[in-house]
Tab-separated table of C-alpha atoms and ligand atoms in Angstrom:
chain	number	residue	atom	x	y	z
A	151	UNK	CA	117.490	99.981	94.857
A	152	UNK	CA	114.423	101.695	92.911
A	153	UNK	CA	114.826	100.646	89.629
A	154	UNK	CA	113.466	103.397	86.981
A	155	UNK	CA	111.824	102.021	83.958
A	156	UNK	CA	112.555	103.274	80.237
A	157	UNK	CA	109.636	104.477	77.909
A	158	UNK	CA	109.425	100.671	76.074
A	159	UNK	CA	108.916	98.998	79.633
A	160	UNK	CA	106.479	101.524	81.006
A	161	UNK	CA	104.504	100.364	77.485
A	162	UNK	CA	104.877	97.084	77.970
A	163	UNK	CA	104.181	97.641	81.904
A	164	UNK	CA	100.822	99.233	80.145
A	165	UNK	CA	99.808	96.295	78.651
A	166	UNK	CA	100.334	94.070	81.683
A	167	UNK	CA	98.008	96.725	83.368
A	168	UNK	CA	95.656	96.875	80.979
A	169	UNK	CA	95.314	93.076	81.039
A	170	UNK	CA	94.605	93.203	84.839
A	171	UNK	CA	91.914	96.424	84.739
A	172	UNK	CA	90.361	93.977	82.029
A	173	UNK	CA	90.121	91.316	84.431
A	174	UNK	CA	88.684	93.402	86.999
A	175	UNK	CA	86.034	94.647	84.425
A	176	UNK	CA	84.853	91.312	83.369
A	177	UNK	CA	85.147	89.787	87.024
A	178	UNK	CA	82.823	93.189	88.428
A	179	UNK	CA	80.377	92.203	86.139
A	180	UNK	CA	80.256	88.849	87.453
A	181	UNK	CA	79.539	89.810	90.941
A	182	UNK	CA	76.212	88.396	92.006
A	183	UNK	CA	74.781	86.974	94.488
A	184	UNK	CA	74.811	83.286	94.699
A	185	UNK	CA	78.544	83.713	93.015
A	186	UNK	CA	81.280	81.495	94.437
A	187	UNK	CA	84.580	83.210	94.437
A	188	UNK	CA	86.084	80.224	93.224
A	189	UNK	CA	83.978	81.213	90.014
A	190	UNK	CA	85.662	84.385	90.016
A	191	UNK	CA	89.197	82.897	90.302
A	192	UNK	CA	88.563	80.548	87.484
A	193	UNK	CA	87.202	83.449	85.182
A	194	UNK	CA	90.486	85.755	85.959
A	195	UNK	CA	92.454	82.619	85.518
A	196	UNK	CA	90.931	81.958	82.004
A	197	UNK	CA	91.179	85.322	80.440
A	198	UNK	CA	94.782	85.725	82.166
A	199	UNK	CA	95.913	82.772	80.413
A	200	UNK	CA	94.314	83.499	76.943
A	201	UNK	CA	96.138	86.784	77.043
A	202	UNK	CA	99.619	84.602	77.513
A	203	UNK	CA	99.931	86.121	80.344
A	204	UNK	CA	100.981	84.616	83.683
A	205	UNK	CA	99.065	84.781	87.437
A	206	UNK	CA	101.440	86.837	89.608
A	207	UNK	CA	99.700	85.608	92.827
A	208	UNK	CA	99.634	81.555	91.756
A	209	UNK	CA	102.277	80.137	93.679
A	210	UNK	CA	103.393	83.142	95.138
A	211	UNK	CA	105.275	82.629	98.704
A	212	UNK	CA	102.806	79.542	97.951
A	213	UNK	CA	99.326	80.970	97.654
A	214	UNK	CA	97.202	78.977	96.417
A	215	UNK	CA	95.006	80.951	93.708
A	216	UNK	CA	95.067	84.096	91.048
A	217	UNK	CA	92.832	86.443	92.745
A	218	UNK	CA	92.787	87.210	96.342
A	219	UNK	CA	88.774	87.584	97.191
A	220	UNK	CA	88.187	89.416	100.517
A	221	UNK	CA	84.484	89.513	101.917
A	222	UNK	CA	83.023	92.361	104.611
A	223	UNK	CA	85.386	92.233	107.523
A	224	UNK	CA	88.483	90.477	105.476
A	225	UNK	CA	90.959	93.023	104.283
A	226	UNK	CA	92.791	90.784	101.664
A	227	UNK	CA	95.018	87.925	100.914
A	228	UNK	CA	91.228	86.136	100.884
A	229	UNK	CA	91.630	82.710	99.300
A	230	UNK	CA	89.144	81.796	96.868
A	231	UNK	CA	86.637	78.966	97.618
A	232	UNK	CA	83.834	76.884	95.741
A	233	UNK	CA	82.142	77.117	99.301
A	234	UNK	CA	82.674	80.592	99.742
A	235	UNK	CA	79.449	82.080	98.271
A	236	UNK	CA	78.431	86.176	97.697
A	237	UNK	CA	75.449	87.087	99.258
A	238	UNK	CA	73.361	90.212	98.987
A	239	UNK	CA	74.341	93.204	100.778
A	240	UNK	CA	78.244	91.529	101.223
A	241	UNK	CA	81.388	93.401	100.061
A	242	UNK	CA	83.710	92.050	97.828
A	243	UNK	CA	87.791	93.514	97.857
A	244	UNK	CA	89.218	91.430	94.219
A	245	UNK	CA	92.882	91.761	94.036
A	246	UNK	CA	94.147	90.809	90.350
A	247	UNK	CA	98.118	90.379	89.626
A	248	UNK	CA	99.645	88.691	86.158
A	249	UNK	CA	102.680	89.241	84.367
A	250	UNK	CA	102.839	89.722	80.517
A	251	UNK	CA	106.723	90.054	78.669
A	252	UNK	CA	108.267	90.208	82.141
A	253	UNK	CA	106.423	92.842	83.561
A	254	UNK	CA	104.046	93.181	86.082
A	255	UNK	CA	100.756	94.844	86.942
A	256	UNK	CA	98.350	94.951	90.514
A	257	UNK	CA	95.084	96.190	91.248
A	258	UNK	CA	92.113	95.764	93.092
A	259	UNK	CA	88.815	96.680	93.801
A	260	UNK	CA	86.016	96.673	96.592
A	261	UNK	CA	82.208	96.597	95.443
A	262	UNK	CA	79.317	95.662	96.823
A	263	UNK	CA	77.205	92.513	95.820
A	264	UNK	CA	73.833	94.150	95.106
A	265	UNK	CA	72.948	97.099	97.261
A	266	UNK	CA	75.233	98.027	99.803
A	267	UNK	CA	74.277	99.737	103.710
A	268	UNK	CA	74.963	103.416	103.592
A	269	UNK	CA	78.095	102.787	105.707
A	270	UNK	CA	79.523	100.194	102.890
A	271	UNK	CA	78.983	102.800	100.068
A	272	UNK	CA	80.964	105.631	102.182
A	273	UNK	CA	83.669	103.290	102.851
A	274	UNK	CA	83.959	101.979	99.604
A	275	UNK	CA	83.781	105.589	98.115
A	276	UNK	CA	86.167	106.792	100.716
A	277	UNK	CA	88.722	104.628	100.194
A	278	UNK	CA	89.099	104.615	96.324
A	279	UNK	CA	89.258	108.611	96.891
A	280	UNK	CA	91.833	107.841	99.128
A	281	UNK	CA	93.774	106.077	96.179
A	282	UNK	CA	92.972	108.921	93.969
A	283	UNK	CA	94.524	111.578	96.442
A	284	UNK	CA	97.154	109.528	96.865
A	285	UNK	CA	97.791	109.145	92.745
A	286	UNK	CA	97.875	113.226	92.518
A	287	UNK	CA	101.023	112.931	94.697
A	288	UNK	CA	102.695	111.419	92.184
A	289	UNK	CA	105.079	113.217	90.381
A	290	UNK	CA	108.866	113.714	89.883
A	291	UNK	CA	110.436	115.397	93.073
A	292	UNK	CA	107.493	114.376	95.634
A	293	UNK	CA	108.026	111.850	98.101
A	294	UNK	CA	107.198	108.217	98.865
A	295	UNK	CA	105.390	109.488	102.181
A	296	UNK	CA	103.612	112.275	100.339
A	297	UNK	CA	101.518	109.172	99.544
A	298	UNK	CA	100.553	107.675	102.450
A	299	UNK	CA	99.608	110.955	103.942
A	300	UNK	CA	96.976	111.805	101.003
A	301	UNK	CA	95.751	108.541	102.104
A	302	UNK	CA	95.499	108.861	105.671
A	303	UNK	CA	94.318	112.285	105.971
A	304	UNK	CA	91.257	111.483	103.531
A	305	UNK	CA	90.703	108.222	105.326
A	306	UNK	CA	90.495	109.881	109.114
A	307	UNK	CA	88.286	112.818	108.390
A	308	UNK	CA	85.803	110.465	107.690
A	309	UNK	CA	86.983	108.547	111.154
A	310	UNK	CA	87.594	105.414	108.877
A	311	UNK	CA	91.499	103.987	109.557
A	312	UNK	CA	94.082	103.132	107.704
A	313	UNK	CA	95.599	99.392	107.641
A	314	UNK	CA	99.359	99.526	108.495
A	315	UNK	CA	100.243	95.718	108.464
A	316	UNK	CA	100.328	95.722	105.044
A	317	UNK	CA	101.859	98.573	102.118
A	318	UNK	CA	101.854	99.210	99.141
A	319	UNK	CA	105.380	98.365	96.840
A	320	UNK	CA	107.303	99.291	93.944
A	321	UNK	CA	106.333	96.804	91.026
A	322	UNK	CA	107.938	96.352	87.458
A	323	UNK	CA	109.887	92.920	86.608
A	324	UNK	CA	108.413	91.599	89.878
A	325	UNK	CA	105.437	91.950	91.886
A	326	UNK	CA	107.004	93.486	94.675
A	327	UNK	CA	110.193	95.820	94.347
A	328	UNK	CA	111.865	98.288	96.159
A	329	UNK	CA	110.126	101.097	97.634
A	330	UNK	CA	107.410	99.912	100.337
A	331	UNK	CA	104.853	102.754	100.101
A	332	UNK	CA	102.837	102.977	103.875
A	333	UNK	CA	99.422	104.029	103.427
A	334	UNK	CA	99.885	106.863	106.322
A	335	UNK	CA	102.606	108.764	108.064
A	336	UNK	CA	103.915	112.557	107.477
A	337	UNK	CA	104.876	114.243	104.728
A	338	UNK	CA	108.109	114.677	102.958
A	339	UNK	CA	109.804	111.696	104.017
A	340	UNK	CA	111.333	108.607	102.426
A	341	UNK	CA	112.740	108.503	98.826
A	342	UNK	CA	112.244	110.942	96.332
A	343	UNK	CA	109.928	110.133	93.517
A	344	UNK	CA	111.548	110.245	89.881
A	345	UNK	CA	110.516	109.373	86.682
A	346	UNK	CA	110.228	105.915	85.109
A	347	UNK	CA	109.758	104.875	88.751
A	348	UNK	CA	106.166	102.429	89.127
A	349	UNK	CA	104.656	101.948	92.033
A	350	UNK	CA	101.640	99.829	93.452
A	351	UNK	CA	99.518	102.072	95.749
A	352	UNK	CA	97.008	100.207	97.563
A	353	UNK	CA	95.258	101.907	100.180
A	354	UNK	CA	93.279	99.218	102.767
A	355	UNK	CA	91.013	101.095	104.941
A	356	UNK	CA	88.670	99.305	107.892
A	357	UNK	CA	85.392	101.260	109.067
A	358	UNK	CA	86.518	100.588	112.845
A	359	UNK	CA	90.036	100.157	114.296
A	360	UNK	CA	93.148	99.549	112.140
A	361	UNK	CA	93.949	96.633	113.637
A	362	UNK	CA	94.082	93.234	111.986
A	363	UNK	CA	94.824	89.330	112.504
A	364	UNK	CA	95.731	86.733	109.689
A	365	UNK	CA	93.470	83.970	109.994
A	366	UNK	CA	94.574	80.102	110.335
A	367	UNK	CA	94.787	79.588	107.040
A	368	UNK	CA	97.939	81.433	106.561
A	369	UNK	CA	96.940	84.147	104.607
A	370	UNK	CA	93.610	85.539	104.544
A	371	UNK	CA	94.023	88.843	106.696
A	372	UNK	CA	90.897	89.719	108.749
A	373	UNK	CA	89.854	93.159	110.704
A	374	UNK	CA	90.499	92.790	114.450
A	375	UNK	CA	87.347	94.584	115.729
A	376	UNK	CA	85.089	92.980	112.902
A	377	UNK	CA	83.930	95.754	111.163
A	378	UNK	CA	84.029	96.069	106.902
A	379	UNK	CA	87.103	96.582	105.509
A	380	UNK	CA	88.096	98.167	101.705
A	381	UNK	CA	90.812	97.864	100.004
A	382	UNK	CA	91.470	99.896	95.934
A	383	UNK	CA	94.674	99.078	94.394
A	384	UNK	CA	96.364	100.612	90.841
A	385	UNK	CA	99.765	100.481	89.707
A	386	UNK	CA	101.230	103.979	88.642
A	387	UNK	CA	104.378	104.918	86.625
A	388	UNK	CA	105.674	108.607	87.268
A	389	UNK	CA	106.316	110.537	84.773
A	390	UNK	CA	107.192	113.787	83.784
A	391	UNK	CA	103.403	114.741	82.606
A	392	UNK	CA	101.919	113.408	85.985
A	393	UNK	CA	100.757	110.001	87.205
A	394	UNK	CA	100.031	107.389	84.542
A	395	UNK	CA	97.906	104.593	85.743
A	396	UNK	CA	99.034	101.948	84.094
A	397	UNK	CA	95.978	99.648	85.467
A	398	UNK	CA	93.357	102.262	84.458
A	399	UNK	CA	90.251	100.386	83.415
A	400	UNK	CA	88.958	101.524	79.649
A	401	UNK	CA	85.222	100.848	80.844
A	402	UNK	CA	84.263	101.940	84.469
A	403	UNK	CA	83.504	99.149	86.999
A	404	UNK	CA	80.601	99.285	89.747
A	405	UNK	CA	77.943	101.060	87.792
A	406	UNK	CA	75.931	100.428	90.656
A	407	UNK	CA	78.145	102.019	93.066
B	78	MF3	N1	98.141	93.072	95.737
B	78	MF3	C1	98.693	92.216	96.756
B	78	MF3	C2	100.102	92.635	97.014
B	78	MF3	O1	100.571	93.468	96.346
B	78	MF3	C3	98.492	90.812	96.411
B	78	MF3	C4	99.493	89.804	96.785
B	78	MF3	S1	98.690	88.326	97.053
B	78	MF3	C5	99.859	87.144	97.105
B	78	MF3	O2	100.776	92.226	97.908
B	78	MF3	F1	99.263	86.040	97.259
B	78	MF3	F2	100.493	87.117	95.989
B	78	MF3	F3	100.696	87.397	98.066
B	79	CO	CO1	99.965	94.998	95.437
């Protein structure tokens, strides 16, 4: 079932978004080389926590941390590490998720860690356009699939390709609710979109071949062939005057983007 959220959740589902773009912002800024992403999980920790608001990722199917920090070639689900240190010229994927008055919010974000190689920068760019395209399908009447095709046609022109082991998902009173959204496939298909509905669209895209392995650890998802890997993430409510993106950040991240 698709559960369709009243005008009072959406709000409060805007403040548990707002928290998490917040997050994001201060955790961007941090982004340095010499950084540990450890560092960066205790930051979002902090500020999560100060806000009374709750890590959605933090014991999840037992992970271990509040952020998921992914660098170059892995696509997400990285676990933070005091040993795992940012160097110049690496990209970083930061997935945030916390839960304020019973609703959730989940984004993420690639940048680079000082200057990044001309292919980094059109990835990165690519694939947040992809999420952008895919947000401008979101509106009463469309469907799921509109999504993922937005996504996938942006993503191939530029012969980048689309992650399919993993989706995007319907969000509200938990992090993941009914509908999975695919970042590809045709158009027209799957539910129909209606207001009140939220949804977490999350568009991973690899420079090289879609394929991907999870690594021993469990969790931390890794491109097959090597190459860099992006991943942008917002959560968006449909409603009846367009997409409202209830993660939008107040001050924009990755200046140096
Ligand atoms: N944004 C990711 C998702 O929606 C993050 C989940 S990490 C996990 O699935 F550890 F919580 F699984
Ligand atoms: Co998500």
């Amino acid at each position: 079932m698709i559960v369709c959220r009243s005008a009072v959740e959406l709000e409060q589902m805007r403040e548990a978004g707002r928290l998490v773009g917040e997050v994001l912002t201060e955790l961007a800024a941090h982004v340095a080389p010499g950084v540990t992403t450890a560092d960066l999980d205790a930051m979002a920790e902090a500020r999560i926590m100060k806000a009374g608001a709750t890590p959605a990722f933090k014991g999840y199917h037992g992970y271990p941390a509040t952020i998921c920090a992914s660098i170059n070639d892995e696509v997400i689900h990285g676990i933070p590490s005091g040993r795992r240190v940012l160097n110049e010229g690496d990209v970083i994927s930061i997935d945030v998720g916390a839960a304020l008055g019973g609703y959730f919010g989940d984004s993420a974000l690639t940048l680079p860690v000082g200057g990044a190689s001309e292919q980094a920068a059109t990835l990165l760019r690519v694939t947040e356009e992809s999420l952008y395209k895919a947000i401008e399908c979101v509106r009463p009447g469309g469907r799921i699939s509109d999504i993922g095709h937005a996504i996938q046609q942006h993503v191939e022109a530029y012969g980048f390709s689309v992650v399919r082991e993993f989706v995007g998902h319907g969000i509200g009173q938990k992090m993941h609710e009914e509908p999975q959204v695919p970042n590809y496939g045709e158009r027209g298909r799957g539910p129909r979109l209606a207001e009140g509905m939220v949804l977490a669209i999350e568009p991973m895209v690899n420079a090289g071949k879609a394929s991907v392995k999870v690594l021993a650890d469990g969790w931390t998802a890794v491109t097959a062939d090597g190459g860099l890997s992006a991943h942008f993430e917002h959560t968006v409510a449909v409603t009846a005057n367009g997409p409202w993106i209830l993660t939008a950040r107040e001050v924009p991240v990755g200046a140096r983007r």
